[in-house]
Amino acid sequence: MKILMVLTSHDKLGNTGKKTGFWLEEFAAPYYVFKDAGAQVILVSPKGGQPPLDPKSDEPDFQTDATLRFRQDPAAQQALANTGKLANVQEADFDAVFYPGGHGPLWDLAEDKDSISLIEAFYGADKPVGAVCHAPAIFRHTRRKGGHPLVSGKSVTGFSNSEEEAVGLVDVVPFLVEDMLKDRGGNYSSEDDWAPYVVVDGKLVTGQNPASSEDVAQTLMGMIPV
């Protein structure tokens, strides 16, 4: 069993002068779900090497069992510091693909041609595609055969407008995940802010926020033939 995890390489939070990147919990929790199930996990990012960590996700209030485990896991830290390049991987080599969130993907992965092609290939091969929190931004330009947006008519979730308002970044991000998914014809739904919420439509698995990351990963694992 081989799972691809795609992380952002973008570290600038718009024009605020602040840093962003991937959200630690949304990487660590799924990573250990996959590893503990015996999967081989391959990490990639657009630029390769160490992906930028959203510094806010490293604050004490946002630590979980998974993030603490990561901090005591030199092998995982080494793997993260040496991600491969997104352009060098292909769908045929993997059983599923998973995208952690953080605000970074709104800028790079949403627009990345290699990422778009990869997602379309996984979807076309009927393999599981998972994304949590801001990572459903990856579906902004993806399409299925016939040209329709990939999420058109699909049940999906992602970071809600009210959650973006709560973190004060509505006027900073290039687009709102909820609005984009709706604009692309997705049947968007959400739970209360910060509550775990996962939506499944075929082999498409999306989670609303960091609290949903482990559930998304477990759901994704359940879709891979043993």
mmCIF file of N, CA, C and O in Angstrom, residues 102-200:
data_model
loop_
_atom_site.group_PDB
_atom_site.id
_atom_site.type_symbol
_atom_site.label_atom_id
_atom_site.label_comp_id
_atom_site.label_asym_id
_atom_site.label_seq_id
_atom_site.Cartn_x
_atom_site.Cartn_y
_atom_site.Cartn_z
ATOM 1 N N GLY A 102 -3.633 24.063 5.681
ATOM 2 C CA GLY A 102 -2.827 25.239 5.956
ATOM 3 C C GLY A 102 -3.174 26.227 4.855
ATOM 4 O O GLY A 102 -3.729 25.849 3.816
ATOM 5 N N HIS A 103 -2.872 27.485 5.040
ATOM 6 C CA HIS A 103 -3.248 28.473 4.028
ATOM 7 C C HIS A 103 -2.388 28.411 2.764
ATOM 8 O O HIS A 103 -2.795 28.877 1.704
ATOM 9 N N GLY A 104 -1.193 27.825 2.868
ATOM 10 C CA GLY A 104 -0.284 27.778 1.725
ATOM 11 C C GLY A 104 -0.893 27.274 0.430
ATOM 12 O O GLY A 104 -0.685 27.877 -0.640
ATOM 13 N N PRO A 105 -1.651 26.155 0.465
ATOM 14 C CA PRO A 105 -2.201 25.598 -0.779
ATOM 15 C C PRO A 105 -3.090 26.552 -1.572
ATOM 16 O O PRO A 105 -3.255 26.385 -2.781
ATOM 17 N N LEU A 106 -3.667 27.571 -0.892
ATOM 18 C CA LEU A 106 -4.513 28.529 -1.606
ATOM 19 C C LEU A 106 -3.723 29.263 -2.685
ATOM 20 O O LEU A 106 -4.284 29.655 -3.712
ATOM 21 N N TRP A 107 -2.430 29.443 -2.422
ATOM 22 C CA TRP A 107 -1.596 30.191 -3.372
ATOM 23 C C TRP A 107 -0.901 29.283 -4.384
ATOM 24 O O TRP A 107 -0.871 29.613 -5.558
ATOM 25 N N ASP A 108 -0.329 28.156 -3.920
ATOM 26 C CA ASP A 108 0.437 27.383 -4.902
ATOM 27 C C ASP A 108 -0.279 26.144 -5.433
ATOM 28 O O ASP A 108 -0.478 26.010 -6.640
ATOM 29 N N LEU A 109 -0.724 25.250 -4.586
ATOM 30 C CA LEU A 109 -1.294 23.991 -5.079
ATOM 31 C C LEU A 109 -2.596 24.191 -5.850
ATOM 32 O O LEU A 109 -2.902 23.431 -6.769
ATOM 33 N N ALA A 110 -3.357 25.222 -5.492
ATOM 34 C CA ALA A 110 -4.603 25.497 -6.214
ATOM 35 C C ALA A 110 -4.345 25.819 -7.683
ATOM 36 O O ALA A 110 -5.189 25.562 -8.544
ATOM 37 N N GLU A 111 -3.151 26.361 -7.955
ATOM 38 C CA GLU A 111 -2.829 26.813 -9.307
ATOM 39 C C GLU A 111 -1.795 25.920 -10.001
ATOM 40 O O GLU A 111 -1.470 26.142 -11.166
ATOM 41 N N ASP A 112 -1.263 24.938 -9.301
ATOM 42 C CA ASP A 112 -0.145 24.128 -9.801
ATOM 43 C C ASP A 112 -0.594 23.120 -10.855
ATOM 44 O O ASP A 112 -1.414 22.245 -10.587
ATOM 45 N N LYS A 113 -0.032 23.227 -12.046
ATOM 46 C CA LYS A 113 -0.458 22.356 -13.149
ATOM 47 C C LYS A 113 -0.152 20.889 -12.884
ATOM 48 O O LYS A 113 -0.918 20.001 -13.275
ATOM 49 N N ASP A 114 0.970 20.621 -12.217
ATOM 50 C CA ASP A 114 1.310 19.235 -11.898
ATOM 51 C C ASP A 114 0.301 18.651 -10.913
ATOM 52 O O ASP A 114 -0.118 17.497 -11.035
ATOM 53 N N SER A 115 -0.086 19.452 -9.944
ATOM 54 C CA SER A 115 -1.076 19.001 -8.963
ATOM 55 C C SER A 115 -2.428 18.760 -9.632
ATOM 56 O O SER A 115 -3.086 17.750 -9.380
ATOM 57 N N ILE A 116 -2.825 19.687 -10.482
ATOM 58 C CA ILE A 116 -4.104 19.558 -11.178
ATOM 59 C C ILE A 116 -4.143 18.267 -11.997
ATOM 60 O O ILE A 116 -5.104 17.498 -11.923
ATOM 61 N N SER A 117 -3.083 18.016 -12.758
ATOM 62 C CA SER A 117 -3.009 16.806 -13.582
ATOM 63 C C SER A 117 -3.030 15.546 -12.727
ATOM 64 O O SER A 117 -3.671 14.546 -13.073
ATOM 65 N N LEU A 118 -2.328 15.603 -11.598
ATOM 66 C CA LEU A 118 -2.251 14.449 -10.703
ATOM 67 C C LEU A 118 -3.627 14.107 -10.126
ATOM 68 O O LEU A 118 -4.045 12.944 -10.137
ATOM 69 N N ILE A 119 -4.336 15.112 -9.650
ATOM 70 C CA ILE A 119 -5.666 14.890 -9.077
ATOM 71 C C ILE A 119 -6.611 14.332 -10.134
ATOM 72 O O ILE A 119 -7.370 13.386 -9.869
ATOM 73 N N GLU A 120 -6.562 14.904 -11.318
ATOM 74 C CA GLU A 120 -7.425 14.415 -12.403
ATOM 75 C C GLU A 120 -7.109 12.965 -12.746
ATOM 76 O O GLU A 120 -8.011 12.171 -13.044
ATOM 77 N N ALA A 121 -5.819 12.599 -12.664
ATOM 78 C CA ALA A 121 -5.420 11.222 -12.947
ATOM 79 C C ALA A 121 -5.922 10.264 -11.873
ATOM 80 O O ALA A 121 -6.427 9.175 -12.180
ATOM 81 N N PHE A 122 -5.783 10.643 -10.619
ATOM 82 C CA PHE A 122 -6.284 9.801 -9.522
ATOM 83 C C PHE A 122 -7.801 9.635 -9.634
ATOM 84 O O PHE A 122 -8.325 8.527 -9.499
ATOM 85 N N TYR A 123 -8.483 10.739 -9.886
ATOM 86 C CA TYR A 123 -9.945 10.682 -10.001
ATOM 87 C C TYR A 123 -10.345 9.798 -11.184
ATOM 88 O O TYR A 123 -11.249 8.963 -11.076
ATOM 89 N N GLY A 124 -9.658 9.955 -12.301
ATOM 90 C CA GLY A 124 -9.966 9.171 -13.496
ATOM 91 C C GLY A 124 -9.698 7.694 -13.315
ATOM 92 O O GLY A 124 -10.352 6.847 -13.948
ATOM 93 N N ALA A 125 -8.741 7.373 -12.424
ATOM 94 C CA ALA A 125 -8.411 5.972 -12.152
ATOM 95 C C ALA A 125 -9.250 5.395 -11.014
ATOM 96 O O ALA A 125 -9.023 4.258 -10.593
ATOM 97 N N ASP A 126 -10.192 6.181 -10.507
ATOM 98 C CA ASP A 126 -11.070 5.765 -9.405
ATOM 99 C C ASP A 126 -10.272 5.392 -8.157
ATOM 100 O O ASP A 126 -10.549 4.402 -7.486
ATOM 101 N N LYS A 127 -9.258 6.206 -7.877
ATOM 102 C CA LYS A 127 -8.470 6.034 -6.664
ATOM 103 C C LYS A 127 -8.826 7.143 -5.665
ATOM 104 O O LYS A 127 -9.181 8.255 -6.071
ATOM 105 N N PRO A 128 -8.717 6.858 -4.369
ATOM 106 C CA PRO A 128 -9.115 7.847 -3.358
ATOM 107 C C PRO A 128 -8.299 9.130 -3.417
ATOM 108 O O PRO A 128 -7.069 9.096 -3.560
ATOM 109 N N VAL A 129 -9.003 10.251 -3.298
ATOM 110 C CA VAL A 129 -8.393 11.576 -3.233
ATOM 111 C C VAL A 129 -8.908 12.241 -1.961
ATOM 112 O O VAL A 129 -10.112 12.416 -1.793
ATOM 113 N N GLY A 130 -7.988 12.602 -1.061
ATOM 114 C CA GLY A 130 -8.387 13.221 0.198
ATOM 115 C C GLY A 130 -7.791 14.603 0.365
ATOM 116 O O GLY A 130 -6.659 14.864 -0.068
ATOM 117 N N ALA A 131 -8.548 15.507 0.977
ATOM 118 C CA ALA A 131 -8.066 16.870 1.236
ATOM 119 C C ALA A 131 -8.787 17.411 2.466
ATOM 120 O O ALA A 131 -9.989 17.189 2.632
ATOM 121 N N VAL A 132 -8.049 18.131 3.312
ATOM 122 C CA VAL A 132 -8.650 18.620 4.550
ATOM 123 C C VAL A 132 -8.424 20.119 4.718
ATOM 124 O O VAL A 132 -7.395 20.662 4.317
ATOM 125 N N CYS A 133 -9.414 20.780 5.291
ATOM 126 C CA CYS A 133 -9.360 22.182 5.700
ATOM 127 C C CYS A 133 -9.205 23.125 4.498
ATOM 128 O O CYS A 133 -10.132 23.273 3.722
ATOM 129 N N HIS A 134 -8.046 23.752 4.309
ATOM 130 C CA HIS A 134 -7.839 24.607 3.141
ATOM 131 C C HIS A 134 -7.419 23.824 1.909
ATOM 132 O O HIS A 134 -7.425 24.363 0.794
ATOM 133 N N ALA A 135 -7.041 22.564 2.089
ATOM 134 C CA ALA A 135 -6.543 21.793 0.949
ATOM 135 C C ALA A 135 -7.573 21.547 -0.154
ATOM 136 O O ALA A 135 -7.176 21.376 -1.313
ATOM 137 N N PRO A 136 -8.891 21.532 0.119
ATOM 138 C CA PRO A 136 -9.819 21.429 -1.007
ATOM 139 C C PRO A 136 -9.678 22.565 -2.028
ATOM 140 O O PRO A 136 -10.284 22.516 -3.104
ATOM 141 N N ALA A 137 -8.847 23.552 -1.713
ATOM 142 C CA ALA A 137 -8.482 24.577 -2.699
ATOM 143 C C ALA A 137 -7.880 23.940 -3.950
ATOM 144 O O ALA A 137 -7.941 24.521 -5.039
ATOM 145 N N ILE A 138 -7.327 22.741 -3.813
ATOM 146 C CA ILE A 138 -6.711 22.041 -4.943
ATOM 147 C C ILE A 138 -7.691 21.745 -6.060
ATOM 148 O O ILE A 138 -7.292 21.477 -7.195
ATOM 149 N N PHE A 139 -8.985 21.798 -5.749
ATOM 150 C CA PHE A 139 -9.998 21.475 -6.762
ATOM 151 C C PHE A 139 -10.434 22.697 -7.577
ATOM 152 O O PHE A 139 -11.335 22.599 -8.409
ATOM 153 N N ARG A 140 -9.790 23.819 -7.372
ATOM 154 C CA ARG A 140 -10.214 25.058 -8.036
ATOM 155 C C ARG A 140 -10.240 24.931 -9.555
ATOM 156 O O ARG A 140 -11.152 25.428 -10.219
ATOM 157 N N HIS A 141 -9.215 24.284 -10.129
ATOM 158 C CA HIS A 141 -9.119 24.192 -11.588
ATOM 159 C C HIS A 141 -9.180 22.754 -12.115
ATOM 160 O O HIS A 141 -8.982 22.539 -13.311
ATOM 161 N N THR A 142 -9.435 21.796 -11.240
ATOM 162 C CA THR A 142 -9.486 20.397 -11.691
ATOM 163 C C THR A 142 -10.795 20.119 -12.418
ATOM 164 O O THR A 142 -11.848 20.633 -12.054
ATOM 165 N N ARG A 143 -10.686 19.265 -13.438
ATOM 166 C CA ARG A 143 -11.865 18.924 -14.228
ATOM 167 C C ARG A 143 -11.908 17.420 -14.474
ATOM 168 O O ARG A 143 -10.887 16.734 -14.409
ATOM 169 N N ARG A 144 -13.088 16.928 -14.733
ATOM 170 C CA ARG A 144 -13.217 15.523 -15.104
ATOM 171 C C ARG A 144 -13.471 15.437 -16.603
ATOM 172 O O ARG A 144 -13.671 16.458 -17.266
ATOM 173 N N LYS A 145 -13.436 14.239 -17.115
ATOM 174 C CA LYS A 145 -13.645 14.063 -18.553
ATOM 175 C C LYS A 145 -14.947 14.729 -18.977
ATOM 176 O O LYS A 145 -15.984 14.571 -18.338
ATOM 177 N N GLY A 146 -14.901 15.447 -20.079
ATOM 178 C CA GLY A 146 -16.066 16.198 -20.516
ATOM 179 C C GLY A 146 -15.936 17.675 -20.183
ATOM 180 O O GLY A 146 -16.692 18.500 -20.692
ATOM 181 N N GLY A 147 -14.977 18.013 -19.302
ATOM 182 C CA GLY A 147 -14.693 19.413 -19.031
ATOM 183 C C GLY A 147 -15.379 20.025 -17.834
ATOM 184 O O GLY A 147 -15.111 21.171 -17.472
ATOM 185 N N HIS A 148 -16.290 19.273 -17.189
ATOM 186 C CA HIS A 148 -16.972 19.838 -16.018
ATOM 187 C C HIS A 148 -16.012 19.922 -14.836
ATOM 188 O O HIS A 148 -15.116 19.077 -14.698
ATOM 189 N N PRO A 149 -16.187 20.927 -13.966
ATOM 190 C CA PRO A 149 -15.356 20.975 -12.760
ATOM 191 C C PRO A 149 -15.453 19.655 -12.004
ATOM 192 O O PRO A 149 -16.540 19.066 -11.906
ATOM 193 N N LEU A 150 -14.333 19.198 -11.471
ATOM 194 C CA LEU A 150 -14.304 17.893 -10.820
ATOM 195 C C LEU A 150 -15.311 17.801 -9.683
ATOM 196 O O LEU A 150 -15.920 16.754 -9.465
ATOM 197 N N VAL A 151 -15.507 18.901 -8.944
ATOM 198 C CA VAL A 151 -16.413 18.851 -7.788
ATOM 199 C C VAL A 151 -17.867 19.139 -8.161
ATOM 200 O O VAL A 151 -18.749 19.092 -7.297
ATOM 201 N N SER A 152 -18.139 19.439 -9.420
ATOM 202 C CA SER A 152 -19.504 19.743 -9.834
ATOM 203 C C SER A 152 -20.439 18.574 -9.514
ATOM 204 O O SER A 152 -20.201 17.447 -9.924
ATOM 205 N N GLY A 153 -21.486 18.863 -8.748
ATOM 206 C CA GLY A 153 -22.443 17.828 -8.380
ATOM 207 C C GLY A 153 -21.964 16.899 -7.283
ATOM 208 O O GLY A 153 -22.676 15.959 -6.913
ATOM 209 N N LYS A 154 -20.765 17.153 -6.746
ATOM 210 C CA LYS A 154 -20.191 16.303 -5.705
ATOM 211 C C LYS A 154 -20.418 16.914 -4.324
ATOM 212 O O LYS A 154 -20.347 18.133 -4.155
ATOM 213 N N SER A 155 -20.647 16.057 -3.358
ATOM 214 C CA SER A 155 -20.762 16.508 -1.970
ATOM 215 C C SER A 155 -19.358 16.735 -1.419
ATOM 216 O O SER A 155 -18.519 15.831 -1.466
ATOM 217 N N VAL A 156 -19.109 17.938 -0.934
ATOM 218 C CA VAL A 156 -17.773 18.312 -0.469
ATOM 219 C C VAL A 156 -17.870 19.223 0.751
ATOM 220 O O VAL A 156 -18.911 19.826 1.023
ATOM 221 N N THR A 157 -16.747 19.324 1.466
ATOM 222 C CA THR A 157 -16.620 20.315 2.525
ATOM 223 C C THR A 157 -15.214 20.890 2.471
ATOM 224 O O THR A 157 -14.406 20.525 1.616
ATOM 225 N N GLY A 158 -14.915 21.806 3.370
ATOM 226 C CA GLY A 158 -13.618 22.467 3.441
ATOM 227 C C GLY A 158 -13.750 23.604 4.434
ATOM 228 O O GLY A 158 -14.830 23.824 5.003
ATOM 229 N N PHE A 159 -12.682 24.326 4.664
ATOM 230 C CA PHE A 159 -12.689 25.419 5.629
ATOM 231 C C PHE A 159 -13.829 26.376 5.305
ATOM 232 O O PHE A 159 -13.937 26.876 4.183
ATOM 233 N N SER A 160 -14.676 26.625 6.292
ATOM 234 C CA SER A 160 -15.887 27.414 6.042
ATOM 235 C C SER A 160 -15.602 28.909 6.066
ATOM 236 O O SER A 160 -14.611 29.369 6.642
ATOM 237 N N ASN A 161 -16.496 29.666 5.456
ATOM 238 C CA ASN A 161 -16.367 31.126 5.481
ATOM 239 C C ASN A 161 -16.351 31.651 6.910
ATOM 240 O O ASN A 161 -15.602 32.572 7.242
ATOM 241 N N SER A 162 -17.198 31.065 7.771
ATOM 242 C CA SER A 162 -17.263 31.548 9.155
ATOM 243 C C SER A 162 -15.970 31.245 9.911
ATOM 244 O O SER A 162 -15.537 32.031 10.766
ATOM 245 N N GLU A 163 -15.321 30.126 9.577
ATOM 246 C CA GLU A 163 -14.025 29.819 10.204
ATOM 247 C C GLU A 163 -12.952 30.781 9.712
ATOM 248 O O GLU A 163 -12.102 31.232 10.494
ATOM 249 N N GLU A 164 -13.001 31.130 8.416
ATOM 250 C CA GLU A 164 -12.038 32.096 7.871
ATOM 251 C C GLU A 164 -12.245 33.462 8.515
ATOM 252 O O GLU A 164 -11.280 34.188 8.804
ATOM 253 N N GLU A 165 -13.503 33.807 8.741
ATOM 254 C CA GLU A 165 -13.797 35.068 9.429
ATOM 255 C C GLU A 165 -13.247 35.040 10.851
ATOM 256 O O GLU A 165 -12.705 36.038 11.344
ATOM 257 N N ALA A 166 -13.369 33.891 11.498
ATOM 258 C CA ALA A 166 -12.916 33.759 12.883
ATOM 259 C C ALA A 166 -11.406 33.948 13.018
ATOM 260 O O ALA A 166 -10.933 34.452 14.045
ATOM 261 N N VAL A 167 -10.659 33.546 11.993
ATOM 262 C CA VAL A 167 -9.200 33.715 12.062
ATOM 263 C C VAL A 167 -8.763 35.033 11.434
ATOM 264 O O VAL A 167 -7.564 35.335 11.376
ATOM 265 N N GLY A 168 -9.729 35.821 10.950
ATOM 266 C CA GLY A 168 -9.446 37.174 10.485
ATOM 267 C C GLY A 168 -8.699 37.283 9.173
ATOM 268 O O GLY A 168 -8.002 38.268 8.928
ATOM 269 N N LEU A 169 -8.896 36.263 8.291
ATOM 270 C CA LEU A 169 -8.121 36.272 7.048
ATOM 271 C C LEU A 169 -8.982 36.329 5.782
ATOM 272 O O LEU A 169 -8.483 36.090 4.679
ATOM 273 N N VAL A 170 -10.239 36.686 5.926
ATOM 274 C CA VAL A 170 -11.132 36.759 4.773
ATOM 275 C C VAL A 170 -10.597 37.726 3.705
ATOM 276 O O VAL A 170 -10.712 37.470 2.505
ATOM 277 N N ASP A 171 -9.999 38.823 4.152
ATOM 278 C CA ASP A 171 -9.503 39.831 3.207
ATOM 279 C C ASP A 171 -8.049 39.609 2.796
ATOM 280 O O ASP A 171 -7.491 40.407 2.044
ATOM 281 N N VAL A 172 -7.459 38.509 3.280
ATOM 282 C CA VAL A 172 -6.055 38.207 2.979
ATOM 283 C C VAL A 172 -5.926 37.098 1.944
ATOM 284 O O VAL A 172 -5.105 37.170 1.026
ATOM 285 N N VAL A 173 -6.764 36.083 2.077
ATOM 286 C CA VAL A 173 -6.658 34.911 1.191
ATOM 287 C C VAL A 173 -7.086 35.264 -0.235
ATOM 288 O O VAL A 173 -7.910 36.158 -0.440
ATOM 289 N N PRO A 174 -6.525 34.568 -1.235
ATOM 290 C CA PRO A 174 -6.879 34.855 -2.624
ATOM 291 C C PRO A 174 -8.310 34.462 -2.974
ATOM 292 O O PRO A 174 -8.893 35.001 -3.916
ATOM 293 N N PHE A 175 -8.861 33.502 -2.247
ATOM 294 C CA PHE A 175 -10.266 33.122 -2.407
ATOM 295 C C PHE A 175 -10.697 32.336 -1.186
ATOM 296 O O PHE A 175 -9.871 31.831 -0.426
ATOM 297 N N LEU A 176 -12.001 32.245 -0.986
ATOM 298 C CA LEU A 176 -12.556 31.482 0.130
ATOM 299 C C LEU A 176 -12.885 30.077 -0.352
ATOM 300 O O LEU A 176 -13.529 29.898 -1.387
ATOM 301 N N VAL A 177 -12.433 29.085 0.394
ATOM 302 C CA VAL A 177 -12.623 27.688 -0.009
ATOM 303 C C VAL A 177 -14.100 27.365 -0.192
ATOM 304 O O VAL A 177 -14.500 26.768 -1.199
ATOM 305 N N GLU A 178 -14.925 27.750 0.767
ATOM 306 C CA GLU A 178 -16.357 27.456 0.674
ATOM 307 C C GLU A 178 -16.966 28.064 -0.585
ATOM 308 O O GLU A 178 -17.673 27.378 -1.339
ATOM 309 N N ASP A 179 -16.688 29.341 -0.827
ATOM 310 C CA ASP A 179 -17.260 30.015 -2.000
ATOM 311 C C ASP A 179 -16.791 29.370 -3.301
ATOM 312 O O ASP A 179 -17.567 29.192 -4.244
ATOM 313 N N MET A 180 -15.495 29.020 -3.353
ATOM 314 C CA MET A 180 -14.952 28.418 -4.564
ATOM 315 C C MET A 180 -15.624 27.077 -4.864
ATOM 316 O O MET A 180 -15.996 26.801 -6.019
ATOM 317 N N LEU A 181 -15.765 26.235 -3.829
ATOM 318 C CA LEU A 181 -16.384 24.926 -4.037
ATOM 319 C C LEU A 181 -17.825 25.072 -4.524
ATOM 320 O O LEU A 181 -18.276 24.340 -5.410
ATOM 321 N N LYS A 182 -18.537 26.043 -3.983
ATOM 322 C CA LYS A 182 -19.915 26.297 -4.427
ATOM 323 C C LYS A 182 -19.928 26.826 -5.866
ATOM 324 O O LYS A 182 -20.761 26.408 -6.681
ATOM 325 N N ASP A 183 -19.003 27.728 -6.167
ATOM 326 C CA ASP A 183 -18.928 28.297 -7.512
ATOM 327 C C ASP A 183 -18.630 27.235 -8.563
ATOM 328 O O ASP A 183 -19.044 27.365 -9.725
ATOM 329 N N ARG A 184 -17.918 26.195 -8.158
ATOM 330 C CA ARG A 184 -17.576 25.105 -9.082
ATOM 331 C C ARG A 184 -18.671 24.041 -9.134
ATOM 332 O O ARG A 184 -18.486 22.991 -9.741
ATOM 333 N N GLY A 185 -19.791 24.313 -8.501
ATOM 334 C CA GLY A 185 -20.917 23.390 -8.568
ATOM 335 C C GLY A 185 -20.931 22.324 -7.495
ATOM 336 O O GLY A 185 -21.738 21.391 -7.546
ATOM 337 N N GLY A 186 -20.029 22.440 -6.512
ATOM 338 C CA GLY A 186 -19.997 21.461 -5.437
ATOM 339 C C GLY A 186 -21.178 21.613 -4.489
ATOM 340 O O GLY A 186 -21.660 22.725 -4.260
ATOM 341 N N ASN A 187 -21.641 20.497 -3.946
ATOM 342 C CA ASN A 187 -22.693 20.520 -2.927
ATOM 343 C C ASN A 187 -22.015 20.667 -1.572
ATOM 344 O O ASN A 187 -21.776 19.685 -0.866
ATOM 345 N N TYR A 188 -21.696 21.909 -1.228
ATOM 346 C CA TYR A 188 -20.920 22.184 -0.021
ATOM 347 C C TYR A 188 -21.791 22.113 1.227
ATOM 348 O O TYR A 188 -22.911 22.601 1.245
ATOM 349 N N SER A 189 -21.226 21.510 2.265
ATOM 350 C CA SER A 189 -21.885 21.527 3.569
ATOM 351 C C SER A 189 -20.816 21.640 4.644
ATOM 352 O O SER A 189 -19.632 21.368 4.394
ATOM 353 N N SER A 190 -21.221 22.059 5.844
ATOM 354 C CA SER A 190 -20.263 22.198 6.939
ATOM 355 C C SER A 190 -20.967 21.975 8.266
ATOM 356 O O SER A 190 -22.196 22.012 8.361
ATOM 357 N N GLU A 191 -20.174 21.749 9.298
ATOM 358 C CA GLU A 191 -20.659 21.611 10.666
ATOM 359 C C GLU A 191 -20.365 22.918 11.395
ATOM 360 O O GLU A 191 -19.934 23.904 10.787
ATOM 361 N N ASP A 192 -20.572 22.908 12.708
ATOM 362 C CA ASP A 192 -20.199 24.068 13.506
ATOM 363 C C ASP A 192 -18.707 24.339 13.353
ATOM 364 O O ASP A 192 -17.917 23.419 13.097
ATOM 365 N N ASP A 193 -18.315 25.587 13.527
ATOM 366 C CA ASP A 193 -16.894 25.934 13.441
ATOM 367 C C ASP A 193 -16.059 25.051 14.355
ATOM 368 O O ASP A 193 -16.420 24.832 15.520
ATOM 369 N N TRP A 194 -14.980 24.512 13.794
ATOM 370 C CA TRP A 194 -13.964 23.729 14.511
ATOM 371 C C TRP A 194 -14.425 22.332 14.907
ATOM 372 O O TRP A 194 -13.665 21.585 15.534
ATOM 373 N N ALA A 195 -15.650 21.949 14.560
ATOM 374 C CA ALA A 195 -16.122 20.587 14.847
ATOM 375 C C ALA A 195 -15.649 19.646 13.746
ATOM 376 O O ALA A 195 -15.598 20.019 12.580
ATOM 377 N N PRO A 196 -15.278 18.403 14.087
ATOM 378 C CA PRO A 196 -14.863 17.447 13.063
ATOM 379 C C PRO A 196 -16.001 17.194 12.074
ATOM 380 O O PRO A 196 -17.154 17.009 12.488
ATOM 381 N N TYR A 197 -15.681 17.198 10.799
ATOM 382 C CA TYR A 197 -16.712 16.959 9.783
ATOM 383 C C TYR A 197 -16.047 16.451 8.511
ATOM 384 O O TYR A 197 -15.132 17.081 7.980
ATOM 385 N N VAL A 198 -16.505 15.293 8.052
ATOM 386 C CA VAL A 198 -15.947 14.659 6.858
ATOM 387 C C VAL A 198 -17.075 14.354 5.885
ATOM 388 O O VAL A 198 -18.148 13.893 6.285
ATOM 389 N N VAL A 199 -16.839 14.612 4.609
ATOM 390 C CA VAL A 199 -17.819 14.328 3.560
ATOM 391 C C VAL A 199 -17.191 13.382 2.546
ATOM 392 O O VAL A 199 -16.057 13.587 2.115
ATOM 393 N N VAL A 200 -17.952 12.368 2.174
ATOM 394 C CA VAL A 200 -17.482 11.380 1.201
ATOM 395 C C VAL A 200 -18.421 11.367 0.003
ATOM 396 O O VAL A 200 -19.644 11.339 0.164
#
